Amino acid sequence: MLYKAKEPKFLWIVLLLLSLTYAFYQDTTLRIVFLILAVLIVMVLFSSYTLKIEEEWLIFSCYVLGIKLFQRKVQAESIKQILLIKNERQTIVLVQITNSIRLKLQRFKPITYIEEIQQFAERNALPLKEQSLLKQGK
């Protein structure tokens, strides 16, 4: 199944507006720098992330303006462990890969991707650890 990430974009929009207004009042050299910053912020605003979970593969892709910027395919054999970190607002999934940087998965919709990752770990006999950062009541 294909999952898409929902990124909070409000702060990026504020940064874009601030950089454009600041660039308007600067000299030519700084104006170019701030316009380049504005273009980069627009690219972030129009970027999206997808996660596809298959039988033996996790496929993480990044798209900017509808063009695939990069894709990371992780085979189940190369995964050391999967760590689920639960806090008050969300659950973060860390996929630790042998001989590589870990893959951090969060903010994907629908939230059922966490259950599917747990099934993926069971299917491929991967170690799955759960860690809770929830505050304990007194």
mmCIF file of C-alpha atoms in Angstrom:
data_model
loop_
_atom_site.group_PDB
_atom_site.id
_atom_site.type_symbol
_atom_site.label_atom_id
_atom_site.label_comp_id
_atom_site.label_asym_id
_atom_site.label_seq_id
_atom_site.Cartn_x
_atom_site.Cartn_y
_atom_site.Cartn_z
ATOM 1 C CA MET A 1 0.000 0.000 0.000
ATOM 2 C CA LEU A 2 1.136 3.565 -0.718
ATOM 3 C CA TYR A 3 1.241 6.118 2.102
ATOM 4 C CA LYS A 4 1.829 9.875 1.794
ATOM 5 C CA ALA A 5 3.373 12.128 4.434
ATOM 6 C CA LYS A 6 1.614 15.240 5.639
ATOM 7 C CA GLU A 7 4.180 17.896 6.482
ATOM 8 C CA PRO A 8 3.322 21.064 8.422
ATOM 9 C CA LYS A 9 3.887 23.824 5.885
ATOM 10 C CA PHE A 10 2.742 26.927 7.782
ATOM 11 C CA LEU A 11 6.232 27.801 9.050
ATOM 12 C CA TRP A 12 7.700 27.391 5.571
ATOM 13 C CA ILE A 13 5.133 29.824 4.196
ATOM 14 C CA VAL A 14 6.003 32.361 6.905
ATOM 15 C CA LEU A 15 9.709 31.957 6.135
ATOM 16 C CA LEU A 16 8.997 32.449 2.431
ATOM 17 C CA LEU A 17 7.096 35.677 3.061
ATOM 18 C CA LEU A 18 9.780 36.976 5.409
ATOM 19 C CA SER A 19 12.589 36.207 2.969
ATOM 20 C CA LEU A 20 10.738 37.864 0.070
ATOM 21 C CA THR A 21 9.981 41.029 2.043
ATOM 22 C CA TYR A 22 13.546 41.184 3.361
ATOM 23 C CA ALA A 23 14.925 40.694 -0.162
ATOM 24 C CA PHE A 24 12.796 43.573 -1.418
ATOM 25 C CA TYR A 25 14.555 46.036 0.908
ATOM 26 C CA GLN A 26 18.143 44.831 0.365
ATOM 27 C CA ASP A 27 20.789 45.661 -2.219
ATOM 28 C CA THR A 28 21.223 43.586 -5.362
ATOM 29 C CA THR A 29 23.582 40.915 -3.979
ATOM 30 C CA LEU A 30 21.486 40.127 -0.920
ATOM 31 C CA ARG A 31 18.311 40.299 -2.986
ATOM 32 C CA ILE A 32 19.614 37.465 -5.186
ATOM 33 C CA VAL A 33 20.528 35.393 -2.116
ATOM 34 C CA PHE A 34 17.081 35.839 -0.589
ATOM 35 C CA LEU A 35 15.339 35.111 -3.879
ATOM 36 C CA ILE A 36 17.302 31.855 -4.143
ATOM 37 C CA LEU A 37 16.227 31.091 -0.558
ATOM 38 C CA ALA A 38 12.624 31.790 -1.568
ATOM 39 C CA VAL A 39 12.913 29.373 -4.506
ATOM 40 C CA LEU A 40 14.265 26.668 -2.183
ATOM 41 C CA ILE A 41 11.394 27.252 0.249
ATOM 42 C CA VAL A 42 8.872 26.950 -2.594
ATOM 43 C CA MET A 43 10.502 23.635 -3.530
ATOM 44 C CA VAL A 44 10.037 22.444 0.065
ATOM 45 C CA LEU A 45 6.416 23.595 0.022
ATOM 46 C CA PHE A 46 5.701 21.568 -3.093
ATOM 47 C CA SER A 47 7.592 18.461 -2.009
ATOM 48 C CA SER A 48 5.963 15.234 -0.913
ATOM 49 C CA TYR A 49 7.105 11.951 0.596
ATOM 50 C CA THR A 50 5.687 8.498 -0.059
ATOM 51 C CA LEU A 51 6.156 5.147 1.621
ATOM 52 C CA LYS A 52 5.348 1.892 -0.113
ATOM 53 C CA ILE A 53 5.352 -1.348 1.864
ATOM 54 C CA GLU A 54 5.731 -4.527 -0.166
ATOM 55 C CA GLU A 55 6.373 -8.156 0.804
ATOM 56 C CA GLU A 56 10.148 -7.805 1.302
ATOM 57 C CA TRP A 57 10.755 -4.123 0.543
ATOM 58 C CA LEU A 58 10.217 -0.715 2.131
ATOM 59 C CA ILE A 59 10.349 1.976 -0.549
ATOM 60 C CA PHE A 60 10.690 5.612 0.569
ATOM 61 C CA SER A 61 10.470 8.290 -2.148
ATOM 62 C CA CYS A 62 10.766 12.077 -2.207
ATOM 63 C CA TYR A 63 9.087 14.149 -4.921
ATOM 64 C CA VAL A 64 9.659 17.853 -5.618
ATOM 65 C CA LEU A 65 7.171 19.539 -7.948
ATOM 66 C CA GLY A 66 6.009 16.080 -9.039
ATOM 67 C CA ILE A 67 9.524 14.950 -10.041
ATOM 68 C CA LYS A 68 11.116 12.076 -8.118
ATOM 69 C CA LEU A 69 14.142 13.531 -6.364
ATOM 70 C CA PHE A 70 15.329 10.322 -4.726
ATOM 71 C CA GLN A 71 14.123 6.871 -3.802
ATOM 72 C CA ARG A 72 15.413 4.602 -1.072
ATOM 73 C CA LYS A 73 14.639 0.887 -1.304
ATOM 74 C CA VAL A 74 15.327 -1.177 1.793
ATOM 75 C CA GLN A 75 15.167 -4.950 1.610
ATOM 76 C CA ALA A 76 14.030 -6.836 4.704
ATOM 77 C CA GLU A 77 17.313 -8.787 4.853
ATOM 78 C CA SER A 78 19.288 -5.555 5.386
ATOM 79 C CA ILE A 79 17.198 -4.334 8.338
ATOM 80 C CA LYS A 80 18.718 -4.800 11.810
ATOM 81 C CA GLN A 81 15.633 -3.806 13.774
ATOM 82 C CA ILE A 82 12.554 -1.625 13.721
ATOM 83 C CA LEU A 83 11.943 0.719 16.641
ATOM 84 C CA LEU A 84 8.529 2.259 17.362
ATOM 85 C CA ILE A 85 8.717 5.385 19.508
ATOM 86 C CA LYS A 86 5.378 6.528 20.880
ATOM 87 C CA ASN A 87 4.861 9.969 22.376
ATOM 88 C CA GLU A 88 1.798 12.058 23.153
ATOM 89 C CA ARG A 89 1.240 13.326 19.596
ATOM 90 C CA GLN A 90 2.501 10.663 17.207
ATOM 91 C CA THR A 91 4.387 7.435 16.677
ATOM 92 C CA ILE A 92 7.784 7.561 14.994
ATOM 93 C CA VAL A 93 9.175 4.502 13.224
ATOM 94 C CA LEU A 94 12.966 4.123 13.048
ATOM 95 C CA VAL A 95 14.209 1.451 10.665
ATOM 96 C CA GLN A 96 17.811 0.594 11.545
ATOM 97 C CA ILE A 97 19.661 -0.720 8.524
ATOM 98 C CA THR A 98 22.943 -2.632 8.542
ATOM 99 C CA ASN A 99 25.815 -0.623 7.042
ATOM 100 C CA SER A 100 23.640 2.444 6.429
ATOM 101 C CA ILE A 101 21.886 5.390 8.014
ATOM 102 C CA ARG A 102 18.575 4.662 9.713
ATOM 103 C CA LEU A 103 15.290 5.516 8.034
ATOM 104 C CA LYS A 104 12.918 7.729 10.033
ATOM 105 C CA LEU A 105 9.237 7.389 9.141
ATOM 106 C CA GLN A 106 6.652 9.765 10.582
ATOM 107 C CA ARG A 107 3.566 11.787 9.664
ATOM 108 C CA PHE A 108 2.339 9.349 7.008
ATOM 109 C CA LYS A 109 -1.397 9.111 6.397
ATOM 110 C CA PRO A 110 -3.421 7.026 7.024
ATOM 111 C CA ILE A 111 -2.010 6.065 10.387
ATOM 112 C CA THR A 112 -2.458 2.365 9.562
ATOM 113 C CA TYR A 113 1.051 2.367 8.095
ATOM 114 C CA ILE A 114 2.317 1.583 11.614
ATOM 115 C CA GLU A 115 0.248 -1.596 11.764
ATOM 116 C CA GLU A 116 1.451 -2.563 8.301
ATOM 117 C CA ILE A 117 5.078 -2.039 9.352
ATOM 118 C CA GLN A 118 4.456 -4.302 12.355
ATOM 119 C CA GLN A 119 3.046 -6.953 9.991
ATOM 120 C CA PHE A 120 6.059 -6.425 7.708
ATOM 121 C CA ALA A 121 8.375 -7.095 10.671
ATOM 122 C CA GLU A 122 6.459 -10.248 11.654
ATOM 123 C CA ARG A 123 6.402 -11.553 8.074
ATOM 124 C CA ASN A 124 10.148 -11.131 7.681
ATOM 125 C CA ALA A 125 11.097 -12.154 11.259
ATOM 126 C CA LEU A 126 12.611 -8.770 12.091
ATOM 127 C CA PRO A 127 13.199 -7.606 15.668
ATOM 128 C CA LEU A 128 10.562 -5.025 16.592
ATOM 129 C CA LYS A 129 10.973 -2.886 19.719
ATOM 130 C CA GLU A 130 8.446 -0.462 21.140
ATOM 131 C CA GLN A 131 9.438 2.493 23.282
ATOM 132 C CA SER A 132 6.988 4.840 24.949
ATOM 133 C CA LEU A 133 7.744 8.441 25.830
ATOM 134 C CA LEU A 134 4.322 9.039 27.324
ATOM 135 C CA LYS A 135 4.209 10.827 30.673
ATOM 136 C CA GLN A 136 3.303 8.569 33.542
ATOM 137 C CA GLY A 137 0.481 9.719 35.829
ATOM 138 C CA LYS A 138 1.215 10.331 39.508
#
